[in-house]
Amino acid sequence: MFNSLRSKWISLLVVLLSLLMLLTGYATLKSMRANSLQQAEQSLNVASKVFQQALDTRAAQLTNSVSLLAADFGFRQAIATAEQATVESVLQNHGSRINAQLALLFTPKGELLASNAPMDAVDLGRLMSATGSNSAVTDTLLIDGQAYQLVVVPVRAPALIAWVGMGFLVDVPLAEQIKGITGLDISFIQLNSQSGNQLTSTLPAQTQQLLLPQLNNVTSLAGTTHFASDFSFITRSKPLDNEQQLWALLHLPDDRWLASYQQLRRQLVEIFAFGLLLALVAAFMFARSISKPLSQLSKFATDIGQGNAAVPPAISQDEIGVLTSTLVNMQHSIAAREQQLRQQAEHDALTGLLNRHAVEQRLPGILETQHGTLLQLNIIQFKHINDTLGLTNGDTLLQLLAQRLGHHQPAAVFCARLNGDEFLMLFNETLTEQQLVDLYRSLQPAYNIQNSLINLKIAIGIYPFEPGQGSASAALRRVDLAQENASQAGGGIAFYQHGQDETHQRELTMIRDLPGALNSGQLYVVYQPKVELATEQCHSAEALIRWQHPQLGFISPVEFIATAEHSGNISLITQWMLKTVIKQLAAWQKDYPTLRVAVNLSAADLLDQSLPEQIGSLLQQYQVPASALALEVTESAVMQDTNKVIANLNTLKAMAINLAIDDFGTGQSSLAYLKQLPVNEIKIDRAFVKDIETNNNDALIVGATVKLAHGLGFKVTAEGLENLAGLSYLKESGCDTVQGYFFSKPLATADFSLWLTNFAAREKPTMEVSE
Ligand code: C2E
Ligand code: CA
Ligand code: CA
């Protein structure tokens, strides 16, 4: 909380103000106090003067009276004649006339002639020392333990015959009298080290008790004295006698001189408190006036940062206003840049259409809730066009095509360029066949590139969708598959077919998993025996591949061989097969030296000119004679690039490897054409064999084929014999060997070895049994 700007402001202001007020207050109070003290001392001075005045008045009174007495003839006579009674009565009368408490008479030698107070030698001694000269003396003296203001006057006749004195008691009534004038309490103190100091005072008895112990060194405190706090007076002390044994103390109570000071102090504290409160309120309001717009600004900035719709606070005329407008400018530039970035991120720079990223962003929402049609367009052989016209013209062509797509009616929800020559259109309705044809036709008219008219072949894949039928990536894959089909057909329109997607997925899985599967034992070879009809012996077999996939289960070779051929992976399989089979042949050399095993080749294998060499080195490596290996190729594989294939086949045949034409009868080629092929054998397709015993045509075809093949010097194998009934037809037609479930299904290695042994050792020839 103390970190906020507001509290910092408040604290700073309050601290500064407090400091200022404390300093001012301190200075004011200090001078006030000094001033008050000065005034107090002034009052003490005045009181002291009044006090002195009173003493002086009394002294004058005494002097007058005593001088009159000393000059009185009768009195002098009485002294001279030593009339004790007269002297005493005259003294008495005179004294009481002026209310003197003391009246006395003594000789110059110090003998006491008369006195109304008992006096001891000490008193007399003090008295004598006071009368040093011949004139009148005024002093304050202790006599009989009492302090007196005393006047002593010489009595002459004309020589000095005696001293006469009168005195007033210095006591509480005197003090009360002066207090009546000055308003100050007055104390008198007699210092006496033996019997202790004695105090008479107008102060209350309790205060006197407090005061007395503090007066021990009153002599050293001559002047103005402050007593301890429990006795709250300032006091002016004043010695009364020459010996400084008698002192008068004038007391001014603290509360009197301090009262106004204290009142001022109280007022100052009040002012201080009020000022502080005022400062707090002002500081709070001021700080708020700064911190409120600041926190509004901060919220504004945070909103901008988070990309929320931020409303700027009102722009004031001060620095905060400047800051606000800076932030507003910033907000606008950020928005502009964001807009620009979004534009760049979502659009294709060449055509201005949406890009793939934008499509992936928008599709999910649309697919979730709407129905419509997704179209993917592709220019057939655009690469060729690009190569011929140049990249710049190719780009222009793409832009022209994009324009036509953009202007098409009904308008698409969006058009996008996915990459290269691939475009996507999304319609929020299910387009009719007519609408699709119209769209296709609208793209047909020639495109004008630098005054040359270019015609494009376009393939369009179509995927009509309903809400919630699948993810965006599924939709894109489906429309892509459809477009692929249209492309393969050389252009035009193709709809996505239900299930195509799953097939595609399965193919992708197979392509992905094949290389790993070859090394991990998922693939293995089975062998299907071929039986010679003439001898009823088995000297050959066909090797067939198998794949047990961990997720997809058993996959037919028809399926994954086709996939591998499509994806260009077939050579992986062929090489693996050749190696596995040749390795196995090496192992069988001892037990079955005459066994020949055929491996199937695909079209791509036959185009590979290194194939004969690879096979040669494998045979060499495993010490297997070339005559133990056979290869099967289909008619269609041979037809593709005849010269290359024939060259390869020639090399293989020269190596003494047996070559067979597989699936004979399913292609278009004639036997006459095959004549020029360097092969040893033809395998009549299962289609002609499987129903031979019931289908006359098949029997005729097989019979004719065998005759012709034999005429051309080929051996003939019939594939797919399943039952005994067909066997006699095959034998009748002159077939050399038969392969089929009738003799055995394809067998795993160990089972095949066992089958060979059992077959050789069997008792009755199969055909005998059948007939
Ligand atoms: P294919 O080369 O014509 O192989 C003969 C197919 O016919 C084998 O099917 C075999 O099991 C089957 N067959 C044999 N006798 C009978 C029978 O009496 N009745 C029936 N219904 N079928 C019989 P398979 O093993 O499923 O192979 C299918 C095709 O896959 C093969 O046809 C071949 O074209 C291809 N293939 C198999 N292995 C390989 C290979 O290693 N490499 C290549 N390139 N293709 C292979
Ligand atoms: Ca075959
Ligand atoms: Ca075949």
mmCIF file of C-alpha atoms in Angstrom, residues 57-59 61-66 90-104 116 147-150 165-171 173-174 177:
data_model
loop_
_atom_site.group_PDB
_atom_site.id
_atom_site.type_symbol
_atom_site.label_atom_id
_atom_site.label_comp_id
_atom_site.label_asym_id
_atom_site.label_seq_id
_atom_site.Cartn_x
_atom_site.Cartn_y
_atom_site.Cartn_z
ATOM 1 C CA THR A 57 9.677 53.683 54.171
ATOM 2 C CA ARG A 58 9.877 51.797 57.440
ATOM 3 C CA ALA A 59 13.504 52.719 57.835
ATOM 4 C CA GLN A 61 9.918 56.195 59.800
ATOM 5 C CA LEU A 62 12.231 54.585 62.305
ATOM 6 C CA THR A 63 15.016 57.075 61.621
ATOM 7 C CA ASN A 64 12.663 59.993 62.084
ATOM 8 C CA SER A 65 11.303 58.738 65.289
ATOM 9 C CA VAL A 66 14.642 57.631 66.755
ATOM 10 C CA VAL A 90 10.281 57.453 77.224
ATOM 11 C CA LEU A 91 11.591 54.583 75.039
ATOM 12 C CA GLN A 92 8.321 52.762 75.565
ATOM 13 C CA ASN A 93 6.221 55.709 74.580
ATOM 14 C CA HIS A 94 8.217 56.526 71.514
ATOM 15 C CA GLY A 95 8.293 52.992 70.339
ATOM 16 C CA SER A 96 4.644 52.360 70.666
ATOM 17 C CA ARG A 97 3.908 55.644 68.844
ATOM 18 C CA ILE A 98 5.331 54.224 65.666
ATOM 19 C CA ASN A 99 4.456 50.588 66.461
ATOM 20 C CA ALA A 100 8.082 49.595 66.740
ATOM 21 C CA GLN A 101 8.403 46.159 68.221
ATOM 22 C CA LEU A 102 11.913 46.783 69.480
ATOM 23 C CA ALA A 103 13.266 49.741 71.520
ATOM 24 C CA LEU A 104 16.681 49.747 73.162
ATOM 25 C CA ASN A 116 12.035 45.697 75.677
ATOM 26 C CA ALA A 147 14.848 39.494 62.624
ATOM 27 C CA TYR A 148 14.428 43.173 63.029
ATOM 28 C CA GLN A 149 14.775 46.111 60.741
ATOM 29 C CA LEU A 150 16.671 48.276 63.123
ATOM 30 C CA GLY A 165 17.641 52.044 68.600
ATOM 31 C CA MET A 166 14.215 50.983 67.435
ATOM 32 C CA GLY A 167 13.196 48.177 65.129
ATOM 33 C CA PHE A 168 10.337 46.621 63.256
ATOM 34 C CA LEU A 169 10.005 42.888 63.125
ATOM 35 C CA VAL A 170 10.766 41.396 59.728
ATOM 36 C CA ASP A 171 7.929 38.842 59.863
ATOM 37 C CA PRO A 173 2.695 40.512 58.745
ATOM 38 C CA LEU A 174 5.348 42.548 56.849
ATOM 39 C CA GLN A 177 1.616 43.680 53.690
#
